[in-house]
């Protein structure tokens, strides 16, 4: 059997990073990987205020079964790449939905990559749980996705 270094990767992260998700997808595809972005990335890209309009966003997510569909994407790929850029003055930000998707990936024994280091867990409690799952920290270098 031949070893194939290319993977099927699901990008996850805050929808605030929708444009970065598409840019990262293109870069990973240039490296030979097969990549998907979260369901709804385009909707968030077309309406930047949709991220913070939680009432409309909630209705749309329920109507389109977004959480289940994104969990399914995690299950159908070899790895997840978390875009954890700076948000709200917090470097290495990971939102609650992305944290749940990381948990699904961990449970399913998928590789977990973080684009950047997380804050220390004395600053944000969720960083402790992320560290437990032992992700590979890329420090922005997509060539480390192997």
XYZ file of N, CA, C and O in Angstrom:
584
model
N 0.851 -1.181 0.000
C 0.000 0.000 0.000
C 0.893 1.240 0.000
O 1.847 1.332 0.745
N 0.552 2.208 -0.811
C 1.312 3.449 -0.936
C 0.861 4.437 0.131
O -0.325 4.596 0.390
N 1.827 5.103 0.741
C 1.526 6.144 1.718
C 1.181 7.430 0.980
O 1.938 7.886 0.136
N 0.042 7.991 1.275
C -0.386 9.234 0.648
C -0.276 10.349 1.676
O -1.017 10.362 2.661
N 0.652 11.297 1.487
C 0.842 12.352 2.486
C -0.270 13.410 2.483
O -0.316 14.253 3.355
N -1.149 13.370 1.499
C -2.203 14.381 1.419
C -3.420 13.923 2.199
O -3.737 12.750 2.259
N -4.092 14.874 2.793
C -5.226 14.569 3.658
C -6.480 15.288 3.203
O -6.430 16.263 2.463
N -7.582 14.780 3.723
C -8.864 15.475 3.634
C -8.994 16.262 4.929
O -8.970 15.683 6.013
N -9.125 17.581 4.795
C -9.082 18.463 5.954
C -10.345 19.320 6.028
O -10.760 19.903 5.024
N -10.921 19.403 7.200
C -12.035 20.314 7.469
C -11.480 21.514 8.221
O -10.880 21.357 9.287
N -11.655 22.685 7.655
C -11.267 23.913 8.350
C -12.406 24.294 9.281
O -13.578 24.246 8.895
N -12.062 24.669 10.507
C -13.065 25.114 11.466
C -12.582 26.395 12.136
O -11.403 26.721 12.092
N -13.515 27.117 12.735
C -13.176 28.340 13.440
C -14.342 29.304 13.431
O -15.404 29.014 12.893
N -14.111 30.451 14.006
C -15.130 31.493 14.062
C -15.493 31.960 12.655
O -14.622 32.138 11.811
N -16.763 32.181 12.431
C -17.204 32.696 11.140
C -16.706 34.114 10.897
O -16.784 34.619 9.788
N -16.149 34.738 11.922
C -15.479 36.026 11.727
C -14.280 35.872 10.797
O -13.814 36.829 10.205
N -13.791 34.636 10.682
C -12.626 34.340 9.855
C -13.020 33.714 8.515
O -12.217 32.993 7.905
N -14.226 33.967 8.034
C -14.719 33.327 6.803
C -13.778 33.567 5.612
O -13.449 32.629 4.878
N -13.346 34.782 5.424
C -12.445 35.072 4.299
C -11.120 34.328 4.453
O -10.593 33.750 3.507
N -10.583 34.314 5.675
C -9.340 33.594 5.928
C -9.506 32.092 5.696
O -8.577 31.417 5.256
N -10.708 31.572 5.998
C -10.970 30.150 5.756
C -10.840 29.821 4.272
O -10.213 28.821 3.903
N -11.415 30.664 3.438
C -11.342 30.411 1.994
C -9.917 30.564 1.480
O -9.468 29.772 0.640
N -9.191 31.551 1.974
C -7.792 31.723 1.575
C -6.947 30.522 2.011
O -6.113 30.029 1.246
N -7.178 30.049 3.227
C -6.431 28.898 3.743
C -6.791 27.644 2.958
O -5.912 26.825 2.651
N -8.047 27.497 2.615
C -8.492 26.363 1.788
C -7.708 26.340 0.481
O -7.168 25.291 0.082
N -7.615 27.481 -0.186
C -6.889 27.552 -1.456
C -5.416 27.184 -1.281
O -4.852 26.449 -2.094
N -4.792 27.662 -0.214
C -3.377 27.362 0.028
C -3.164 25.874 0.295
O -2.202 25.273 -0.195
N -4.046 25.273 1.081
C -3.925 23.846 1.368
C -4.155 23.004 0.114
O -3.489 21.982 -0.082
N -5.087 23.429 -0.718
C -5.330 22.713 -1.970
C -4.118 22.807 -2.894
O -3.784 21.832 -3.577
N -3.451 23.944 -2.897
C -2.221 24.085 -3.681
C -1.149 23.119 -3.185
O -0.306 22.675 -3.970
N -1.182 22.768 -1.896
C -0.237 21.808 -1.329
C -0.664 20.361 -1.590
O 0.054 19.434 -1.222
N -1.851 20.173 -2.186
C -2.306 18.837 -2.556
C -3.389 18.232 -1.687
O -3.835 17.120 -1.937
N -3.834 18.949 -0.661
C -4.870 18.433 0.230
C -6.260 18.679 -0.357
O -6.458 19.569 -1.185
N -7.220 17.893 0.097
C -8.630 18.108 -0.199
C -9.218 18.805 1.016
O -9.047 18.328 2.147
N -9.897 19.929 0.798
C -10.277 20.772 1.926
C -11.740 21.212 1.816
O -12.217 21.543 0.730
N -12.419 21.224 2.960
C -13.768 21.779 3.060
C -13.767 22.863 4.124
O -12.968 22.829 5.064
N -14.643 23.819 3.946
C -14.858 24.869 4.945
C -16.221 24.626 5.584
O -17.040 23.885 5.043
N -16.495 25.240 6.719
C -17.776 25.012 7.387
C -18.962 25.365 6.493
O -18.904 26.293 5.684
N -20.030 24.616 6.681
C -21.288 24.926 6.014
C -21.683 26.336 6.454
O -21.654 26.652 7.644
N -21.997 27.192 5.511
C -22.417 28.552 5.846
C -21.310 29.589 5.745
O -21.561 30.767 5.994
N -20.122 29.170 5.368
C -19.024 30.135 5.252
C -19.380 31.247 4.275
O -19.171 32.424 4.558
N -19.944 30.877 3.138
C -20.292 31.875 2.116
C -21.349 32.858 2.627
O -21.259 34.046 2.372
N -22.332 32.356 3.367
C -23.371 33.232 3.919
C -22.753 34.272 4.845
O -23.138 35.440 4.829
N -21.791 33.853 5.629
C -21.120 34.779 6.543
C -20.191 35.726 5.800
O -20.000 36.864 6.204
N -19.630 35.251 4.720
C -18.747 36.095 3.920
C -19.540 37.195 3.222
O -19.094 38.339 3.135
N -20.727 36.854 2.775
C -21.575 37.815 2.067
C -22.218 38.833 2.984
O -22.617 39.906 2.540
N -22.350 38.508 4.269
C -22.974 39.424 5.231
C -22.159 39.384 6.523
O -22.414 38.564 7.406
N -21.160 40.258 6.623
C -20.247 40.257 7.765
C -20.974 40.488 9.100
O -20.484 40.080 10.146
N -22.131 41.128 9.088
C -22.867 41.368 10.324
C -23.655 40.144 10.771
O -24.132 40.086 11.904
N -23.767 39.137 9.906
C -24.484 37.907 10.218
C -23.840 37.190 11.407
O -24.508 36.533 12.190
N -22.527 37.337 11.562
C -21.804 36.703 12.660
C -22.336 37.192 14.005
O -22.523 36.399 14.930
N -22.593 38.477 14.111
C -22.993 39.058 15.389
C -24.495 39.234 15.543
O -24.963 39.561 16.631
N -25.266 39.000 14.483
C -26.720 39.080 14.559
C -27.223 37.709 15.009
O -27.669 36.893 14.207
N -27.107 37.453 16.301
C -27.358 36.111 16.814
C -28.794 35.641 16.650
O -29.037 34.441 16.515
N -29.768 36.537 16.650
C -31.156 36.111 16.455
C -31.351 35.526 15.063
O -31.871 34.417 14.903
N -30.931 36.256 14.026
C -31.053 35.750 12.654
C -30.152 34.544 12.450
O -30.535 33.570 11.787
N -28.960 34.590 13.012
C -28.013 33.500 12.865
C -28.556 32.220 13.493
O -28.447 31.141 12.914
N -29.155 32.334 14.666
C -29.728 31.177 15.347
C -30.795 30.514 14.490
O -30.777 29.299 14.287
N -31.727 31.314 13.989
C -32.808 30.765 13.158
C -32.240 30.069 11.918
O -32.672 28.967 11.559
N -31.258 30.681 11.286
C -30.644 30.114 10.081
C -29.923 28.806 10.404
O -30.030 27.818 9.671
N -29.190 28.787 11.515
C -28.457 27.585 11.906
C -29.398 26.426 12.223
O -29.132 25.282 11.845
N -30.497 26.715 12.905
C -31.466 25.662 13.225
C -32.138 25.178 11.947
O -32.235 23.969 11.708
N -32.586 26.097 11.128
C -33.272 25.742 9.881
C -32.397 24.885 8.969
O -32.878 23.968 8.306
N -31.114 25.151 8.963
C -30.184 24.439 8.077
C -29.399 23.327 8.774
O -28.516 22.724 8.161
N -29.714 23.052 10.043
C -29.071 21.982 10.814
C -27.545 22.093 10.744
O -26.816 21.112 10.551
N -27.055 23.315 10.907
C -25.644 23.630 10.702
C -24.715 22.863 11.636
O -23.693 22.323 11.201
N -25.049 22.780 12.905
C -24.135 22.120 13.838
C -23.944 20.655 13.469
O -22.815 20.157 13.420
N -25.027 19.958 13.190
C -24.931 18.540 12.825
C -24.156 18.369 11.516
O -23.318 17.481 11.377
N -24.393 19.248 10.546
C -23.695 19.159 9.263
C -22.198 19.404 9.431
O -21.371 18.738 8.798
N -21.829 20.349 10.292
C -20.407 20.609 10.513
C -19.752 19.472 11.299
O -18.603 19.113 11.026
N -20.465 18.858 12.237
C -19.939 17.673 12.923
C -19.719 16.549 11.915
O -18.724 15.825 11.975
N -20.650 16.401 10.983
C -20.528 15.368 9.948
C -19.296 15.622 9.087
O -18.563 14.689 8.752
N -19.048 16.904 8.759
C -17.840 17.228 7.990
C -16.589 16.805 8.744
O -15.657 16.263 8.150
N -16.561 17.043 10.027
C -15.412 16.635 10.836
C -15.233 15.118 10.717
O -14.125 14.625 10.500
N -16.341 14.372 10.816
C -16.257 12.910 10.786
C -15.801 12.374 9.434
O -15.196 11.300 9.366
N -16.052 13.102 8.363
C -15.740 12.632 7.015
C -14.340 13.010 6.548
O -13.952 12.690 5.429
N -13.573 13.695 7.379
C -12.240 14.139 6.999
C -11.187 13.497 7.889
O -11.496 12.950 8.947
N -9.931 13.572 7.435
C -8.821 12.990 8.187
C -8.370 13.883 9.331
O -7.785 13.406 10.301
N -8.611 15.181 9.173
C -8.079 16.152 10.134
C -8.939 17.394 10.157
O -9.716 17.643 9.234
N -8.767 18.172 11.220
C -9.353 19.511 11.283
C -8.214 20.505 11.438
O -7.204 20.216 12.087
N -8.386 21.637 10.810
C -7.471 22.761 10.973
C -8.272 23.904 11.559
O -9.225 24.389 10.941
N -7.911 24.307 12.757
C -8.615 25.365 13.467
C -7.944 26.694 13.159
O -6.765 26.882 13.448
N -8.713 27.602 12.558
C -8.224 28.966 12.376
C -8.525 29.692 13.675
O -9.650 30.075 13.933
N -7.519 29.832 14.482
C -7.687 30.477 15.792
C -6.882 31.776 15.811
O -5.973 31.959 16.593
N -7.285 32.655 14.928
C -6.653 33.967 14.825
C -7.033 34.841 16.022
O -7.820 34.443 16.876
N -6.509 36.033 16.031
C -6.841 36.993 17.086
C -8.256 37.518 16.874
O -8.637 37.881 15.762
N -9.027 37.521 17.950
C -10.389 38.059 17.924
C -10.683 38.640 19.302
O -10.315 38.044 20.317
N -11.344 39.771 19.316
C -11.703 40.429 20.586
C -10.474 40.603 21.477
O -10.529 40.342 22.677
N -9.366 41.007 20.885
C -8.107 41.228 21.594
C -7.534 39.976 22.246
O -6.720 40.060 23.159
N -7.956 38.798 21.779
C -7.447 37.545 22.313
C -6.735 36.776 21.200
O -7.377 36.291 20.262
N -5.426 36.679 21.290
C -4.656 35.888 20.324
C -4.959 34.415 20.557
O -5.091 33.969 21.698
N -5.118 33.649 19.469
C -5.396 32.223 19.582
C -6.834 31.893 19.910
O -7.149 30.813 20.404
N -7.747 32.801 19.593
C -9.177 32.668 19.930
C -9.787 31.389 19.347
O -9.589 31.068 18.170
N -10.532 30.687 20.176
C -11.349 29.556 19.733
C -12.735 29.753 20.324
O -12.882 29.888 21.548
N -13.745 29.773 19.468
C -15.122 29.935 19.921
C -15.722 28.615 20.377
O -15.141 27.537 20.202
N -16.906 28.704 20.937
C -17.564 27.536 21.510
C -17.899 26.488 20.454
O -17.667 25.292 20.657
N -18.407 26.890 19.300
C -18.727 25.913 18.252
C -17.468 25.193 17.782
O -17.461 23.969 17.612
N -16.402 25.948 17.567
C -15.136 25.323 17.147
C -14.618 24.386 18.231
O -14.106 23.300 17.928
N -14.774 24.767 19.487
C -14.337 23.906 20.581
C -15.112 22.586 20.559
O -14.517 21.509 20.755
N -16.404 22.655 20.292
C -17.190 21.420 20.194
C -16.720 20.569 19.017
O -16.603 19.346 19.136
N -16.415 21.197 17.892
C -15.939 20.454 16.720
C -14.568 19.834 16.988
O -14.293 18.717 16.536
N -13.726 20.524 17.718
C -12.432 19.954 18.108
C -12.663 18.715 18.980
O -11.989 17.689 18.828
N -13.626 18.805 19.881
C -13.962 17.662 20.729
C -14.437 16.469 19.919
O -14.049 15.323 20.186
N -15.263 16.715 18.913
C -15.719 15.642 18.017
C -14.515 15.032 17.296
O -14.379 13.810 17.216
N -13.640 15.882 16.776
C -12.446 15.399 16.071
C -11.592 14.539 16.996
O -11.121 13.456 16.603
N -11.401 14.993 18.217
C -10.602 14.235 19.186
C -11.242 12.877 19.460
O -10.573 11.840 19.437
N -12.541 12.878 19.694
C -13.267 11.636 19.965
C -13.134 10.646 18.810
O -13.010 9.445 19.010
N -13.130 11.170 17.582
C -13.053 10.317 16.388
C -11.610 10.034 15.950
O -11.392 9.488 14.868
N -10.639 10.406 16.783
C -9.219 10.168 16.495
C -8.749 10.838 15.206
O -7.931 10.281 14.467
N -9.238 12.037 14.940
C -8.790 12.820 13.791
C -7.577 13.643 14.211
O -7.423 13.987 15.381
N -6.724 13.970 13.260
C -5.628 14.883 13.547
C -6.210 16.271 13.789
O -7.165 16.674 13.120
N -5.630 16.991 14.731
C -6.094 18.335 15.059
C -4.914 19.286 14.908
O -3.878 19.111 15.559
N -5.088 20.271 14.044
C -4.084 21.300 13.825
C -4.657 22.637 14.263
O -5.802 22.952 13.941
N -3.866 23.434 14.960
C -4.231 24.806 15.294
C -3.313 25.720 14.512
O -2.090 25.525 14.514
N -3.868 26.722 13.884
C -3.043 27.654 13.121
C -2.071 28.397 14.036
O -0.929 28.633 13.675
N -2.519 28.750 15.232
C -1.688 29.499 16.188
C -1.785 28.847 17.563
O -2.709 28.075 17.844
N -0.873 29.205 18.418
C -0.892 28.746 19.808
C -2.122 29.329 20.508
O -2.583 30.420 20.178
N -2.650 28.613 21.470
C -3.756 29.132 22.276
C -3.192 29.998 23.396
O -2.016 29.884 23.742
N -4.031 30.840 23.965
C -3.595 31.546 25.174
C -3.352 30.508 26.281
O -3.788 29.363 26.179
N -2.683 30.907 27.333
C -2.493 29.994 28.460
C -3.834 29.779 29.151
O -4.682 30.678 29.181
N -4.018 28.612 29.734
C -5.296 28.308 30.368
C -5.538 29.087 31.650
O -6.644 29.072 32.175
N -4.534 29.810 32.147
C -4.828 30.691 33.272
C -5.526 31.963 32.800
O -6.065 32.717 33.606
N -5.549 32.172 31.478
C -6.235 33.329 30.899
C -7.639 32.960 30.407
O -8.589 33.724 30.593
N -7.755 31.802 29.744
C -9.063 31.305 29.280
C -9.142 29.811 29.595
O -8.293 29.029 29.204
N -10.153 29.428 30.311
C -10.293 28.048 30.809
C -10.322 27.016 29.691
O -9.778 25.922 29.824
N -10.962 27.328 28.557
C -11.094 26.354 27.477
C -9.745 25.915 26.908
O -9.629 24.839 26.330
N -8.710 26.723 27.072
C -7.388 26.366 26.550
C -6.855 25.102 27.231
O -6.096 24.338 26.625
N -7.263 24.855 28.456
C -6.874 23.639 29.168
C -7.395 22.411 28.428
O -6.656 21.448 28.197
N -8.675 22.438 28.056
C -9.268 21.313 27.340
C -8.611 21.115 25.981
O -8.360 19.990 25.543
N -8.302 22.211 25.304
C -7.633 22.109 24.009
C -6.268 21.454 24.176
O -5.888 20.556 23.414
N -5.509 21.856 25.179
C -4.184 21.270 25.434
C -4.276 19.774 25.714
O -3.402 19.001 25.305
N -5.326 19.353 26.415
C -5.520 17.930 26.713
C -5.596 17.116 25.425
O -5.109 15.986 25.354
N -6.182 17.691 24.374
C -6.352 16.982 23.100
C -5.080 16.967 22.249
O -5.048 16.356 21.193
N -4.021 17.634 22.692
C -2.697 17.617 22.086
C -2.686 17.942 20.587
O -2.192 17.172 19.771
N -3.198 19.116 20.218
C -3.175 19.495 18.804
C -1.758 19.835 18.343
O -0.881 20.138 19.153
N -1.562 19.785 17.038
C -0.309 20.228 16.436
C -0.436 21.726 16.193
O -1.381 22.171 15.524
N 0.478 22.507 16.724
C 0.461 23.961 16.553
C 1.308 24.290 15.317
O 2.492 23.970 15.267
N 0.701 24.945 14.337
C 1.377 25.237 13.071
C 2.165 26.543 13.087
O 3.031 26.741 12.241
N 1.819 27.444 13.995
C 2.437 28.776 14.007
C 2.391 29.409 12.617
O 3.365 30.003 12.154
N 1.249 29.239 11.950
C 1.028 29.857 10.632
C 1.669 29.142 9.459
O 1.506 29.574 8.319
N 2.370 28.027 9.686
C 3.097 27.331 8.623
C 2.301 26.114 8.128
O 2.359 25.045 8.727
N 1.585 26.289 7.016
C 0.743 25.227 6.475
C 1.539 24.032 5.956
O 0.983 22.943 5.793
N 2.834 24.195 5.736
C 3.641 23.055 5.278
C 3.793 22.011 6.370
O 4.185 20.868 6.109
N 3.446 22.361 7.608
C 3.515 21.411 8.722
C 2.277 20.501 8.797
O 2.194 19.644 9.673
N 1.317 20.707 7.890
C 0.119 19.880 7.863
C 0.479 18.553 7.172
O 0.491 18.457 5.948
N 0.840 17.564 8.012
C 1.205 16.245 7.483
C 0.652 15.154 8.378
O 0.330 15.387 9.501
